[in-house]
Structure formats: structure tokens, C-alpha cells
Amino acid sequence: MYAGNQLIQLLQKQHQARGNSDLFQIGTFTIQWRAKVGSFPHPDGETIVSAGEPCGAWRPRQGRPEDKRNVEKNLQELPTLPLNGYIPGSGIRGLVRSWAKQRPQIQQRMRELLGYQQDNTISAGKIEFLDAWPKEPTKLTLDIVNPQEPFQVFHEGQSTPLSFYALGDGENTIELTVAIRGIPGKANAAEVAEVWGWVQQALTLYGVGSRTASGYGAMIASHDISKPTLDPNYAGKTFDFSLYSQGCYGADSPRPGHSGEVELRPSHWRGWLRSWVLRFLLGVMSEVNAKKTLGELFGVLEPDSFKGCVKIQMIKGEIWGEISNNQPKFYTWKGKLQISAPKDILSKIILPVIRFAVMVGGVGRGWRRPLHIFVMNNGRDAARGTYLSLTHQVKNPDTQRMQNKLYGLGLNQSAWTKTYQDWLNAVQVQWPNRFSQGQNPKAEVFSPTTCAVYILPDPDEEPVDKENQEWSLTNPVNTRGCGMNLIYQPKYKRKSDVGGDAGNGNAHCSWASIKRVNVSNKSVGSKCQEVVCLFMGGQTPLSTHLRTDFLKELAKILDAVHIFGVQPPSS
């Protein structure tokens, strides 16, 4: 394992001894989470895609049975592969070429320095890219892909997580030695320095390996470099997030006799945003076109892989997975969420969806419920749900200074209606041939005709003392507002048509999402309110259905305010 770094050091010394040290550039870069890259030896002959692919393809093929993708079996038998990971030099070179191709002004220069092939003519480059090795041997560990759309959006049944292996454990950062050198007699010091600048930009902007749009392989330089410049016509948005949760998990999830490891993953964020965008698209497109558009935005793995244009990165904060000081346990994560995409896509399509999503739910396990204490069938208390807040930097019009402000929507009908209408207009302009308003598939669809959003009073207090990281209200009844009290009525609790049933083997997710917002309701004197979003799933306010009954009872709650979507007819 150490031979890779020793080789880099010997080559550097060789350049110094020969008096051409300026033809050698070396630096340390740090992988912030996991990376899906190469390993040594290559068990299946792959270099760029993780040799953490000994399990084969996502779907069963001849000689590659599906059971090799079984997460539980792999976790028991081989949670860590006996392989040390690295980044192939060819992968770094490919990233730099990809970065340069987005910048027409340097494409010709890139061809001169890195080489090219045109028809049968091959022109060699002047720069060599060395394999990048972790400073400490780093194994490939089990990771998962957890398809959620059929379960979360279409209610077609519980999805099955699929396993693969990635470089790193998801907790510790990985320092890598990255180096390039100019070929003596062909390259000069200025050309090597020029390409090294490209390396710094490409690695810190894109990350390394595959699935970088989901947050894998995100990198920072351990030395001072200029801030990476986004691709032309791209824009970025950075949020500070706080997430209080019953717990989020990866491959090592809780199961009988095993508590599992708590882990907030970048792919939790990507799944959150992807599913919300799909809920919106289903209201203005056919299911086929909605999925096609979703693939263009976020990429597709199977059957034909396709790169999307929306990229998400998660940056850990100082508070990460902090456990509450009293029981039942809840966890806190704080960090930054960075989203980039083509300018119009980001500002007109993605960010409006985020405004709605952050108002009606959280992220990760239990996102449809506010964080509260729940009494299980065995009589024990447990934490359930999440609380998510996003803040962003805005300029104070009075002081002209930047300040943090909550990201979301005001608790009034005009804000929700206008934001949705602006989003709808943007979709019609962006995809006019796919636009078909009034789609109503039997799924979770967010539109004025397929869901209902109400603001309800209570609870009187926020049940979590965030400053001291503990429950301030430990009576389960007192941690609920009017929306939670309604969903917990025997008529709706654990009913697959409304309340869901997460506690049994054949799980069903709820059709209602409830979010606690810390905005006081002066008319009733409560310090908090609940936002309840009911997805009708093909039903209407005139249907004879349990969801329609829930809608009627929702509207009858004292001081309930309708702010978006359908509502029962006036009696």
C-alpha cells in the first residue's frame, strides 16, 4: 500500500536531483466523505469504477446473481473488503479533460498539453498524471443505494436496498497525495503549473469517482487555492442546515438485536430533493415525461446510465450526530448543503421546490412527522420524526450587511400560490412539449388539485430544547399538535390509506406529512404551529375514501387555515 506514495516521493526526489523540480507538482487533497473509485488489486479489471463492484451489475445477469447485492448478508459476511483504495491517475486526467471541455477558451490548450486522438491520429500529451494514494491505507467499505421513489412517491411497496463498496467509512476524511509531472524535454515549468491549476479546480469542483452528483468523492485542497469556479452558465446555492432526527442510517441500519450506526449521508439529501421534484413534475406532465425530465435533472442509473445536471454536496459541521442528553435518544446534525445546476434550472425549477419541501417535512428516516415522543406497542418511549431548518445569506436592506434568514415560505395562501404558479410557468417554458397540466396519477403529487395544505395551532411549546440538546417536554401527548393528534386517532393510525404503517414487515408510508414550525399563533396563544400536507393520491374532496374523511376532519379543526390545494366543499 505504501509503495504508491513512496513512488511519488522518489519521483519528486529524482526531479530535484536532476535540477527540474519545477516540472513536478504535488499536493494534498481531502475526500470529505466516501468516494466510488478504484482499488488495488482490481478484482474485476475495472479502474475508474469502484472495484467495490465485485458484486456485479445492479440487475441480475448471467453469473452475477442478485443475492450478491443483499445488504444484510454482505454486512454480516464482508462489511469491509480486504482492498486498499486509491484514485487512478487516468481518472484525474479524465476529470481535468472534462473540466476543460466546459471552457471553450482553453480547449485547444488542453489538447496541446494533455494530448488527443482524432480519427487514427494520436497526439501525445506533455503531462503525466500519477495515481493518488491515501496517506493512510484505506479499505473499501459496504455502502448502499436505496431506491425510494416507488415506495415514497408511488406507494408501490417497500424498496430493497442494494449494496456496493466505496472508499472510506463515511465518518473519517481521507487525505490523498495528488501529483503530476511534466515530461522532460517536452513540457516546461509554466505548462506544468498551468495544468496543476486545472487539477486543483477540477478536483475541488467535481470531486472524484462516480456518483459525485450525489455527494460522493467531494474534495477540498489542504493548501490554499482559489475558490473553484462553477461551469459556464451554472449557478450555486449554499444553505446552512440543522437537522434534529430520530436517526438516519446507511448500510448498517437497525434490526432485531442490533442497534445499527447512525449516519447522515449526502444521498439522503439527493433522495429528498429528487423525490420532491418528481412530486411536482407529476402534476404537470405524464408519468413517462416526468420520469424522463427527472432523469435529465438528476441522472439515471438503470437501464441506461445518464448524467444529470443537478449536483449536491454536504459539508459536515462541528455538531454531527450529537446524541440527546435524555431519553428517548434523538440526534443532531449541522452543516452546509451546496446545490449547483444551470442557472435557470436552479433558480426557477429547483429552489422553488425546496421552499415547499422544507415547509412540509424533514429529511431522512421519519421525515413525514415532526420530532416527537412516540409510545411503542411494548410500552416504551421512542423518538420519532425530524425537524429540519435551512437558512441562507441575504442582504439586510437597512444595514446592507449579509445576515442569515430562514429559507421557506410565509404561512399565508398568497405566498404558496404565487410561488407554485411561478414554478409552473417556468416548467412550461423549459419543457413546452412535455407540459400537460391536470395530470392526476395515483401517487403523491404536489399540485393545487392533488394535495391539501393546512396550518394548525399547537403544540403550545417546542418539545425539544435545542440549546441543551434534550427533550423539554417528555409527556408524549404534550409533544403533539392538532395535526398529530388527528393522525393518531384509531381511524387513521397505521391505516395504509392515510397514516401509513412503518412498524410492520410490509410497510406503508403515510399519505400525510406534518411539519412543526416555530411560528407563534397569536390567536390561540401557541408558540408553534403544524403544517399538514395531505396527498390525495387520486381521491377528490367528493370521494368516499379514508383520505377524504381525513381532509374533512382536518378542515374542521378549530382555527385551521387552508393555504394551498384542495379543500372540502362548504357545508
PDB file of N, CA, C and O in Angstrom, residues 431-499:
ATOM      1  N   TRP A 431     -40.011  23.111 -20.722  1.00  0.00           N
ATOM      2  CA  TRP A 431     -40.370  21.857 -21.392  1.00  0.00           C
ATOM      3  C   TRP A 431     -41.767  21.979 -22.009  1.00  0.00           C
ATOM      4  O   TRP A 431     -42.703  21.277 -21.586  1.00  0.00           O
ATOM      5  N   PRO A 432     -41.952  22.843 -22.997  1.00  0.00           N
ATOM      6  CA  PRO A 432     -43.303  23.091 -23.534  1.00  0.00           C
ATOM      7  C   PRO A 432     -43.948  21.856 -24.147  1.00  0.00           C
ATOM      8  O   PRO A 432     -45.168  21.692 -24.059  1.00  0.00           O
ATOM      9  N   ASN A 433     -43.158  20.979 -24.749  1.00  0.00           N
ATOM     10  CA  ASN A 433     -43.734  19.799 -25.408  1.00  0.00           C
ATOM     11  C   ASN A 433     -44.124  18.705 -24.420  1.00  0.00           C
ATOM     12  O   ASN A 433     -44.825  17.762 -24.795  1.00  0.00           O
ATOM     13  N   ARG A 434     -43.655  18.816 -23.185  1.00  0.00           N
ATOM     14  CA  ARG A 434     -43.988  17.811 -22.170  1.00  0.00           C
ATOM     15  C   ARG A 434     -45.073  18.309 -21.220  1.00  0.00           C
ATOM     16  O   ARG A 434     -45.643  17.516 -20.469  1.00  0.00           O
ATOM     17  N   PHE A 435     -45.290  19.594 -21.222  1.00  0.00           N
ATOM     18  CA  PHE A 435     -46.200  20.193 -20.259  1.00  0.00           C
ATOM     19  C   PHE A 435     -47.636  19.763 -20.534  1.00  0.00           C
ATOM     20  O   PHE A 435     -48.133  19.877 -21.658  1.00  0.00           O
ATOM     21  N   SER A 436     -48.296  19.254 -19.516  1.00  0.00           N
ATOM     22  CA  SER A 436     -49.681  18.808 -19.661  1.00  0.00           C
ATOM     23  C   SER A 436     -50.344  18.904 -18.298  1.00  0.00           C
ATOM     24  O   SER A 436     -50.361  17.943 -17.527  1.00  0.00           O
ATOM     25  N   GLN A 437     -50.863  20.072 -17.981  1.00  0.00           N
ATOM     26  CA  GLN A 437     -51.418  20.323 -16.656  1.00  0.00           C
ATOM     27  C   GLN A 437     -52.672  19.485 -16.416  1.00  0.00           C
ATOM     28  O   GLN A 437     -53.394  19.150 -17.341  1.00  0.00           O
ATOM     29  N   GLY A 438     -52.870  19.137 -15.143  1.00  0.00           N
ATOM     30  CA  GLY A 438     -54.050  18.361 -14.797  1.00  0.00           C
ATOM     31  C   GLY A 438     -53.793  16.874 -14.698  1.00  0.00           C
ATOM     32  O   GLY A 438     -54.719  16.079 -14.565  1.00  0.00           O
ATOM     33  N   GLN A 439     -52.517  16.470 -14.786  1.00  0.00           N
ATOM     34  CA  GLN A 439     -52.184  15.055 -14.599  1.00  0.00           C
ATOM     35  C   GLN A 439     -52.553  14.656 -13.175  1.00  0.00           C
ATOM     36  O   GLN A 439     -52.335  15.414 -12.231  1.00  0.00           O
ATOM     37  N   ASN A 440     -53.103  13.465 -13.029  1.00  0.00           N
ATOM     38  CA  ASN A 440     -53.539  13.044 -11.700  1.00  0.00           C
ATOM     39  C   ASN A 440     -53.292  11.550 -11.493  1.00  0.00           C
ATOM     40  O   ASN A 440     -54.214  10.778 -11.268  1.00  0.00           O
ATOM     41  N   PRO A 441     -52.030  11.134 -11.575  1.00  0.00           N
ATOM     42  CA  PRO A 441     -51.754   9.712 -11.310  1.00  0.00           C
ATOM     43  C   PRO A 441     -52.004   9.393  -9.841  1.00  0.00           C
ATOM     44  O   PRO A 441     -51.999  10.288  -8.992  1.00  0.00           O
ATOM     45  N   LYS A 442     -52.222   8.141  -9.560  1.00  0.00           N
ATOM     46  CA  LYS A 442     -52.493   7.721  -8.191  1.00  0.00           C
ATOM     47  C   LYS A 442     -51.174   7.609  -7.434  1.00  0.00           C
ATOM     48  O   LYS A 442     -50.689   6.520  -7.137  1.00  0.00           O
ATOM     49  N   ALA A 443     -50.617   8.762  -7.159  1.00  0.00           N
ATOM     50  CA  ALA A 443     -49.328   8.844  -6.485  1.00  0.00           C
ATOM     51  C   ALA A 443     -49.327  10.103  -5.636  1.00  0.00           C
ATOM     52  O   ALA A 443     -50.322  10.822  -5.564  1.00  0.00           O
ATOM     53  N   GLU A 444     -48.218  10.358  -4.955  1.00  0.00           N
ATOM     54  CA  GLU A 444     -48.068  11.596  -4.217  1.00  0.00           C
ATOM     55  C   GLU A 444     -47.723  12.699  -5.216  1.00  0.00           C
ATOM     56  O   GLU A 444     -46.611  12.757  -5.731  1.00  0.00           O
ATOM     57  N   VAL A 445     -48.668  13.559  -5.487  1.00  0.00           N
ATOM     58  CA  VAL A 445     -48.483  14.636  -6.454  1.00  0.00           C
ATOM     59  C   VAL A 445     -48.713  15.958  -5.742  1.00  0.00           C
ATOM     60  O   VAL A 445     -49.730  16.132  -5.052  1.00  0.00           O
ATOM     61  N   PHE A 446     -47.763  16.878  -5.905  1.00  0.00           N
ATOM     62  CA  PHE A 446     -47.920  18.187  -5.283  1.00  0.00           C
ATOM     63  C   PHE A 446     -48.394  19.174  -6.340  1.00  0.00           C
ATOM     64  O   PHE A 446     -47.638  19.589  -7.215  1.00  0.00           O
ATOM     65  N   SER A 447     -49.664  19.516  -6.273  1.00  0.00           N
ATOM     66  CA  SER A 447     -50.253  20.500  -7.179  1.00  0.00           C
ATOM     67  C   SER A 447     -51.527  21.024  -6.523  1.00  0.00           C
ATOM     68  O   SER A 447     -52.025  20.429  -5.554  1.00  0.00           O
ATOM     69  N   PRO A 448     -52.099  22.103  -7.043  1.00  0.00           N
ATOM     70  CA  PRO A 448     -53.308  22.659  -6.417  1.00  0.00           C
ATOM     71  C   PRO A 448     -54.514  21.740  -6.456  1.00  0.00           C
ATOM     72  O   PRO A 448     -55.474  21.964  -5.705  1.00  0.00           O
ATOM     73  N   THR A 449     -54.487  20.707  -7.311  1.00  0.00           N
ATOM     74  CA  THR A 449     -55.652  19.823  -7.425  1.00  0.00           C
ATOM     75  C   THR A 449     -55.417  18.434  -6.846  1.00  0.00           C
ATOM     76  O   THR A 449     -56.316  17.604  -6.883  1.00  0.00           O
ATOM     77  N   THR A 450     -54.220  18.179  -6.321  1.00  0.00           N
ATOM     78  CA  THR A 450     -53.901  16.810  -5.890  1.00  0.00           C
ATOM     79  C   THR A 450     -53.419  16.709  -4.446  1.00  0.00           C
ATOM     80  O   THR A 450     -53.063  15.629  -3.994  1.00  0.00           O
ATOM     81  N   CYS A 451     -53.372  17.838  -3.736  1.00  0.00           N
ATOM     82  CA  CYS A 451     -52.985  17.771  -2.331  1.00  0.00           C
ATOM     83  C   CYS A 451     -53.681  18.905  -1.583  1.00  0.00           C
ATOM     84  O   CYS A 451     -54.298  19.781  -2.197  1.00  0.00           O
ATOM     85  N   ALA A 452     -53.601  18.865  -0.282  1.00  0.00           N
ATOM     86  CA  ALA A 452     -54.202  19.905   0.555  1.00  0.00           C
ATOM     87  C   ALA A 452     -53.219  20.259   1.656  1.00  0.00           C
ATOM     88  O   ALA A 452     -52.628  19.375   2.281  1.00  0.00           O
ATOM     89  N   VAL A 453     -53.013  21.572   1.891  1.00  0.00           N
ATOM     90  CA  VAL A 453     -52.092  22.030   2.926  1.00  0.00           C
ATOM     91  C   VAL A 453     -52.847  22.952   3.881  1.00  0.00           C
ATOM     92  O   VAL A 453     -53.489  23.920   3.449  1.00  0.00           O
ATOM     93  N   TYR A 454     -52.755  22.628   5.171  1.00  0.00           N
ATOM     94  CA  TYR A 454     -53.404  23.420   6.220  1.00  0.00           C
ATOM     95  C   TYR A 454     -52.388  23.801   7.290  1.00  0.00           C
ATOM     96  O   TYR A 454     -51.429  23.062   7.555  1.00  0.00           O
ATOM     97  N   ILE A 455     -52.618  24.953   7.900  1.00  0.00           N
ATOM     98  CA  ILE A 455     -51.873  25.369   9.081  1.00  0.00           C
ATOM     99  C   ILE A 455     -52.763  25.146  10.300  1.00  0.00           C
ATOM    100  O   ILE A 455     -53.915  25.584  10.329  1.00  0.00           O
ATOM    101  N   LEU A 456     -52.229  24.443  11.318  1.00  0.00           N
ATOM    102  CA  LEU A 456     -52.998  24.114  12.519  1.00  0.00           C
ATOM    103  C   LEU A 456     -52.298  24.655  13.753  1.00  0.00           C
ATOM    104  O   LEU A 456     -51.063  24.711  13.806  1.00  0.00           O
ATOM    105  N   PRO A 457     -53.074  25.040  14.781  1.00  0.00           N
ATOM    106  CA  PRO A 457     -52.456  25.522  16.023  1.00  0.00           C
ATOM    107  C   PRO A 457     -51.887  24.375  16.852  1.00  0.00           C
ATOM    108  O   PRO A 457     -52.214  23.205  16.629  1.00  0.00           O
ATOM    109  N   ASP A 458     -51.034  24.758  17.809  1.00  0.00           N
ATOM    110  CA  ASP A 458     -50.402  23.849  18.767  1.00  0.00           C
ATOM    111  C   ASP A 458     -49.265  23.099  18.082  1.00  0.00           C
ATOM    112  O   ASP A 458     -49.172  23.090  16.871  1.00  0.00           O
ATOM    113  N   PRO A 459     -48.337  22.507  18.823  1.00  0.00           N
ATOM    114  CA  PRO A 459     -48.330  22.425  20.296  1.00  0.00           C
ATOM    115  C   PRO A 459     -48.011  23.777  20.919  1.00  0.00           C
ATOM    116  O   PRO A 459     -47.554  24.692  20.244  1.00  0.00           O
ATOM    117  N   ASP A 460     -48.240  23.870  22.239  1.00  0.00           N
ATOM    118  CA  ASP A 460     -48.007  25.135  22.933  1.00  0.00           C
ATOM    119  C   ASP A 460     -46.530  25.504  22.947  1.00  0.00           C
ATOM    120  O   ASP A 460     -46.169  26.673  22.911  1.00  0.00           O
ATOM    121  N   GLU A 461     -45.666  24.497  23.003  1.00  0.00           N
ATOM    122  CA  GLU A 461     -44.225  24.740  23.107  1.00  0.00           C
ATOM    123  C   GLU A 461     -43.480  23.802  22.172  1.00  0.00           C
ATOM    124  O   GLU A 461     -43.970  22.727  21.820  1.00  0.00           O
ATOM    125  N   GLU A 462     -42.273  24.201  21.791  1.00  0.00           N
ATOM    126  CA  GLU A 462     -41.364  23.324  21.064  1.00  0.00           C
ATOM    127  C   GLU A 462     -40.887  22.240  22.037  1.00  0.00           C
ATOM    128  O   GLU A 462     -40.342  22.556  23.098  1.00  0.00           O
ATOM    129  N   PRO A 463     -41.110  20.952  21.740  1.00  0.00           N
ATOM    130  CA  PRO A 463     -40.769  19.901  22.709  1.00  0.00           C
ATOM    131  C   PRO A 463     -39.282  19.641  22.876  1.00  0.00           C
ATOM    132  O   PRO A 463     -38.880  18.925  23.785  1.00  0.00           O
ATOM    133  N   VAL A 464     -38.443  20.205  21.987  1.00  0.00           N
ATOM    134  CA  VAL A 464     -37.003  19.967  22.073  1.00  0.00           C
ATOM    135  C   VAL A 464     -36.294  21.239  22.519  1.00  0.00           C
ATOM    136  O   VAL A 464     -36.489  22.311  21.944  1.00  0.00           O
ATOM    137  N   ASP A 465     -35.475  21.112  23.547  1.00  0.00           N
ATOM    138  CA  ASP A 465     -34.607  22.198  23.986  1.00  0.00           C
ATOM    139  C   ASP A 465     -33.312  22.089  23.175  1.00  0.00           C
ATOM    140  O   ASP A 465     -32.421  21.316  23.518  1.00  0.00           O
ATOM    141  N   LYS A 466     -33.229  22.851  22.098  1.00  0.00           N
ATOM    142  CA  LYS A 466     -32.104  22.702  21.168  1.00  0.00           C
ATOM    143  C   LYS A 466     -30.791  23.189  21.759  1.00  0.00           C
ATOM    144  O   LYS A 466     -29.726  22.682  21.420  1.00  0.00           O
ATOM    145  N   GLU A 467     -30.877  24.178  22.636  1.00  0.00           N
ATOM    146  CA  GLU A 467     -29.650  24.704  23.234  1.00  0.00           C
ATOM    147  C   GLU A 467     -28.976  23.661  24.116  1.00  0.00           C
ATOM    148  O   GLU A 467     -27.752  23.528  24.129  1.00  0.00           O
ATOM    149  N   ASN A 468     -29.774  22.898  24.846  1.00  0.00           N
ATOM    150  CA  ASN A 468     -29.221  21.897  25.769  1.00  0.00           C
ATOM    151  C   ASN A 468     -29.293  20.475  25.215  1.00  0.00           C
ATOM    152  O   ASN A 468     -28.969  19.518  25.913  1.00  0.00           O
ATOM    153  N   GLN A 469     -29.758  20.336  23.969  1.00  0.00           N
ATOM    154  CA  GLN A 469     -29.813  19.042  23.293  1.00  0.00           C
ATOM    155  C   GLN A 469     -30.568  18.014  24.133  1.00  0.00           C
ATOM    156  O   GLN A 469     -30.070  16.940  24.466  1.00  0.00           O
ATOM    157  N   GLU A 470     -31.817  18.349  24.483  1.00  0.00           N
ATOM    158  CA  GLU A 470     -32.623  17.415  25.262  1.00  0.00           C
ATOM    159  C   GLU A 470     -34.101  17.712  25.060  1.00  0.00           C
ATOM    160  O   GLU A 470     -34.481  18.768  24.546  1.00  0.00           O
ATOM    161  N   TRP A 471     -34.927  16.742  25.452  1.00  0.00           N
ATOM    162  CA  TRP A 471     -36.367  16.953  25.433  1.00  0.00           C
ATOM    163  C   TRP A 471     -36.749  17.913  26.541  1.00  0.00           C
ATOM    164  O   TRP A 471     -36.345  17.750  27.691  1.00  0.00           O
ATOM    165  N   SER A 472     -37.556  18.912  26.212  1.00  0.00           N
ATOM    166  CA  SER A 472     -38.078  19.796  27.251  1.00  0.00           C
ATOM    167  C   SER A 472     -39.464  19.344  27.694  1.00  0.00           C
ATOM    168  O   SER A 472     -39.896  19.628  28.812  1.00  0.00           O
ATOM    169  N   LEU A 473     -40.177  18.628  26.795  1.00  0.00           N
ATOM    170  CA  LEU A 473     -41.469  18.030  27.123  1.00  0.00           C
ATOM    171  C   LEU A 473     -41.336  16.527  26.931  1.00  0.00           C
ATOM    172  O   LEU A 473     -41.057  16.053  25.831  1.00  0.00           O
ATOM    173  N   THR A 474     -41.511  15.772  27.980  1.00  0.00           N
ATOM    174  CA  THR A 474     -41.323  14.330  27.875  1.00  0.00           C
ATOM    175  C   THR A 474     -42.628  13.546  27.929  1.00  0.00           C
ATOM    176  O   THR A 474     -42.616  12.324  27.803  1.00  0.00           O
ATOM    177  N   ASN A 475     -43.739  14.231  28.122  1.00  0.00           N
ATOM    178  CA  ASN A 475     -45.037  13.564  28.044  1.00  0.00           C
ATOM    179  C   ASN A 475     -45.415  13.437  26.565  1.00  0.00           C
ATOM    180  O   ASN A 475     -45.549  14.450  25.872  1.00  0.00           O
ATOM    181  N   PRO A 476     -45.565  12.215  26.049  1.00  0.00           N
ATOM    182  CA  PRO A 476     -45.833  12.053  24.617  1.00  0.00           C
ATOM    183  C   PRO A 476     -47.016  12.861  24.105  1.00  0.00           C
ATOM    184  O   PRO A 476     -46.995  13.356  22.992  1.00  0.00           O
ATOM    185  N   VAL A 477     -48.057  13.019  24.916  1.00  0.00           N
ATOM    186  CA  VAL A 477     -49.230  13.770  24.476  1.00  0.00           C
ATOM    187  C   VAL A 477     -48.883  15.241  24.256  1.00  0.00           C
ATOM    188  O   VAL A 477     -49.358  15.881  23.318  1.00  0.00           O
ATOM    189  N   ASN A 478     -48.025  15.776  25.106  1.00  0.00           N
ATOM    190  CA  ASN A 478     -47.688  17.199  25.030  1.00  0.00           C
ATOM    191  C   ASN A 478     -46.732  17.525  23.885  1.00  0.00           C
ATOM    192  O   ASN A 478     -46.469  18.696  23.619  1.00  0.00           O
ATOM    193  N   THR A 479     -46.182  16.526  23.235  1.00  0.00           N
ATOM    194  CA  THR A 479     -45.269  16.786  22.125  1.00  0.00           C
ATOM    195  C   THR A 479     -46.000  16.832  20.791  1.00  0.00           C
ATOM    196  O   THR A 479     -45.372  16.930  19.742  1.00  0.00           O
ATOM    197  N   ARG A 480     -47.318  16.756  20.821  1.00  0.00           N
ATOM    198  CA  ARG A 480     -48.098  16.729  19.587  1.00  0.00           C
ATOM    199  C   ARG A 480     -48.969  17.970  19.467  1.00  0.00           C
ATOM    200  O   ARG A 480     -49.436  18.525  20.459  1.00  0.00           O
ATOM    201  N   GLY A 481     -49.209  18.355  18.207  1.00  0.00           N
ATOM    202  CA  GLY A 481     -50.174  19.399  17.920  1.00  0.00           C
ATOM    203  C   GLY A 481     -51.461  18.801  17.391  1.00  0.00           C
ATOM    204  O   GLY A 481     -51.670  17.579  17.429  1.00  0.00           O
ATOM    205  N   CYS A 482     -52.326  19.649  16.854  1.00  0.00           N
ATOM    206  CA  CYS A 482     -53.637  19.179  16.403  1.00  0.00           C
ATOM    207  C   CYS A 482     -53.530  18.201  15.236  1.00  0.00           C
ATOM    208  O   CYS A 482     -54.305  17.246  15.133  1.00  0.00           O
ATOM    209  N   GLY A 483     -52.570  18.426  14.326  1.00  0.00           N
ATOM    210  CA  GLY A 483     -52.395  17.509  13.197  1.00  0.00           C
ATOM    211  C   GLY A 483     -51.941  16.145  13.646  1.00  0.00           C
ATOM    212  O   GLY A 483     -52.436  15.120  13.163  1.00  0.00           O
ATOM    213  N   MET A 484     -50.988  16.099  14.578  1.00  0.00           N
ATOM    214  CA  MET A 484     -50.509  14.826  15.097  1.00  0.00           C
ATOM    215  C   MET A 484     -51.606  14.111  15.880  1.00  0.00           C
ATOM    216  O   MET A 484     -51.731  12.884  15.803  1.00  0.00           O
ATOM    217  N   ASN A 485     -52.391  14.850  16.639  1.00  0.00           N
ATOM    218  CA  ASN A 485     -53.496  14.218  17.375  1.00  0.00           C
ATOM    219  C   ASN A 485     -54.503  13.585  16.419  1.00  0.00           C
ATOM    220  O   ASN A 485     -55.045  12.510  16.687  1.00  0.00           O
ATOM    221  N   LEU A 486     -54.723  14.240  15.273  1.00  0.00           N
ATOM    222  CA  LEU A 486     -55.674  13.688  14.314  1.00  0.00           C
ATOM    223  C   LEU A 486     -55.128  12.424  13.652  1.00  0.00           C
ATOM    224  O   LEU A 486     -55.843  11.414  13.550  1.00  0.00           O
ATOM    225  N   ILE A 487     -53.880  12.436  13.223  1.00  0.00           N
ATOM    226  CA  ILE A 487     -53.318  11.281  12.518  1.00  0.00           C
ATOM    227  C   ILE A 487     -53.179  10.084  13.457  1.00  0.00           C
ATOM    228  O   ILE A 487     -53.155   8.935  13.022  1.00  0.00           O
ATOM    229  N   TYR A 488     -53.115  10.350  14.798  1.00  0.00           N
ATOM    230  CA  TYR A 488     -53.001   9.269  15.765  1.00  0.00           C
ATOM    231  C   TYR A 488     -54.349   8.723  16.216  1.00  0.00           C
ATOM    232  O   TYR A 488     -54.407   7.814  17.050  1.00  0.00           O
ATOM    233  N   GLN A 489     -55.431   9.251  15.701  1.00  0.00           N
ATOM    234  CA  GLN A 489     -56.736   8.685  16.017  1.00  0.00           C
ATOM    235  C   GLN A 489     -56.816   7.261  15.453  1.00  0.00           C
ATOM    236  O   GLN A 489     -56.284   6.979  14.368  1.00  0.00           O
ATOM    237  N   PRO A 490     -57.485   6.324  16.168  1.00  0.00           N
ATOM    238  CA  PRO A 490     -57.549   4.927  15.701  1.00  0.00           C
ATOM    239  C   PRO A 490     -58.056   4.787  14.270  1.00  0.00           C
ATOM    240  O   PRO A 490     -57.671   3.847  13.563  1.00  0.00           O
ATOM    241  N   LYS A 491     -58.891   5.724  13.831  1.00  0.00           N
ATOM    242  CA  LYS A 491     -59.425   5.647  12.472  1.00  0.00           C
ATOM    243  C   LYS A 491     -58.335   5.778  11.422  1.00  0.00           C
ATOM    244  O   LYS A 491     -58.439   5.211  10.329  1.00  0.00           O
ATOM    245  N   TYR A 492     -57.232   6.495  11.745  1.00  0.00           N
ATOM    246  CA  TYR A 492     -56.195   6.786  10.751  1.00  0.00           C
ATOM    247  C   TYR A 492     -54.834   6.163  11.088  1.00  0.00           C
ATOM    248  O   TYR A 492     -54.044   5.884  10.187  1.00  0.00           O
ATOM    249  N   LYS A 493     -54.561   5.967  12.383  1.00  0.00           N
ATOM    250  CA  LYS A 493     -53.261   5.451  12.776  1.00  0.00           C
ATOM    251  C   LYS A 493     -53.019   4.056  12.193  1.00  0.00           C
ATOM    252  O   LYS A 493     -53.856   3.168  12.306  1.00  0.00           O
ATOM    253  N   ARG A 494     -51.862   3.900  11.550  1.00  0.00           N
ATOM    254  CA  ARG A 494     -51.455   2.633  10.938  1.00  0.00           C
ATOM    255  C   ARG A 494     -52.446   2.118   9.911  1.00  0.00           C
ATOM    256  O   ARG A 494     -52.588   0.914   9.720  1.00  0.00           O
ATOM    257  N   LYS A 495     -53.139   3.031   9.265  1.00  0.00           N
ATOM    258  CA  LYS A 495     -54.011   2.670   8.150  1.00  0.00           C
ATOM    259  C   LYS A 495     -53.280   3.070   6.864  1.00  0.00           C
ATOM    260  O   LYS A 495     -52.941   4.243   6.677  1.00  0.00           O
ATOM    261  N   SER A 496     -53.050   2.112   5.994  1.00  0.00           N
ATOM    262  CA  SER A 496     -52.217   2.367   4.821  1.00  0.00           C
ATOM    263  C   SER A 496     -52.791   3.442   3.902  1.00  0.00           C
ATOM    264  O   SER A 496     -52.057   4.083   3.144  1.00  0.00           O
ATOM    265  N   ASP A 497     -54.112   3.673   3.957  1.00  0.00           N
ATOM    266  CA  ASP A 497     -54.724   4.677   3.086  1.00  0.00           C
ATOM    267  C   ASP A 497     -54.489   6.107   3.560  1.00  0.00           C
ATOM    268  O   ASP A 497     -54.755   7.051   2.821  1.00  0.00           O
ATOM    269  N   VAL A 498     -54.006   6.270   4.810  1.00  0.00           N
ATOM    270  CA  VAL A 498     -53.739   7.625   5.316  1.00  0.00           C
ATOM    271  C   VAL A 498     -52.473   7.639   6.168  1.00  0.00           C
ATOM    272  O   VAL A 498     -51.488   8.278   5.830  1.00  0.00           O
ATOM    273  N   GLY A 499     -52.522   6.958   7.306  1.00  0.00           N
ATOM    274  CA  GLY A 499     -51.467   7.100   8.312  1.00  0.00           C
ATOM    275  C   GLY A 499     -50.210   6.312   8.076  1.00  0.00           C
ATOM    276  O   GLY A 499     -49.197   6.536   8.735  1.00  0.00           O
TER     277      GLY A 499
END
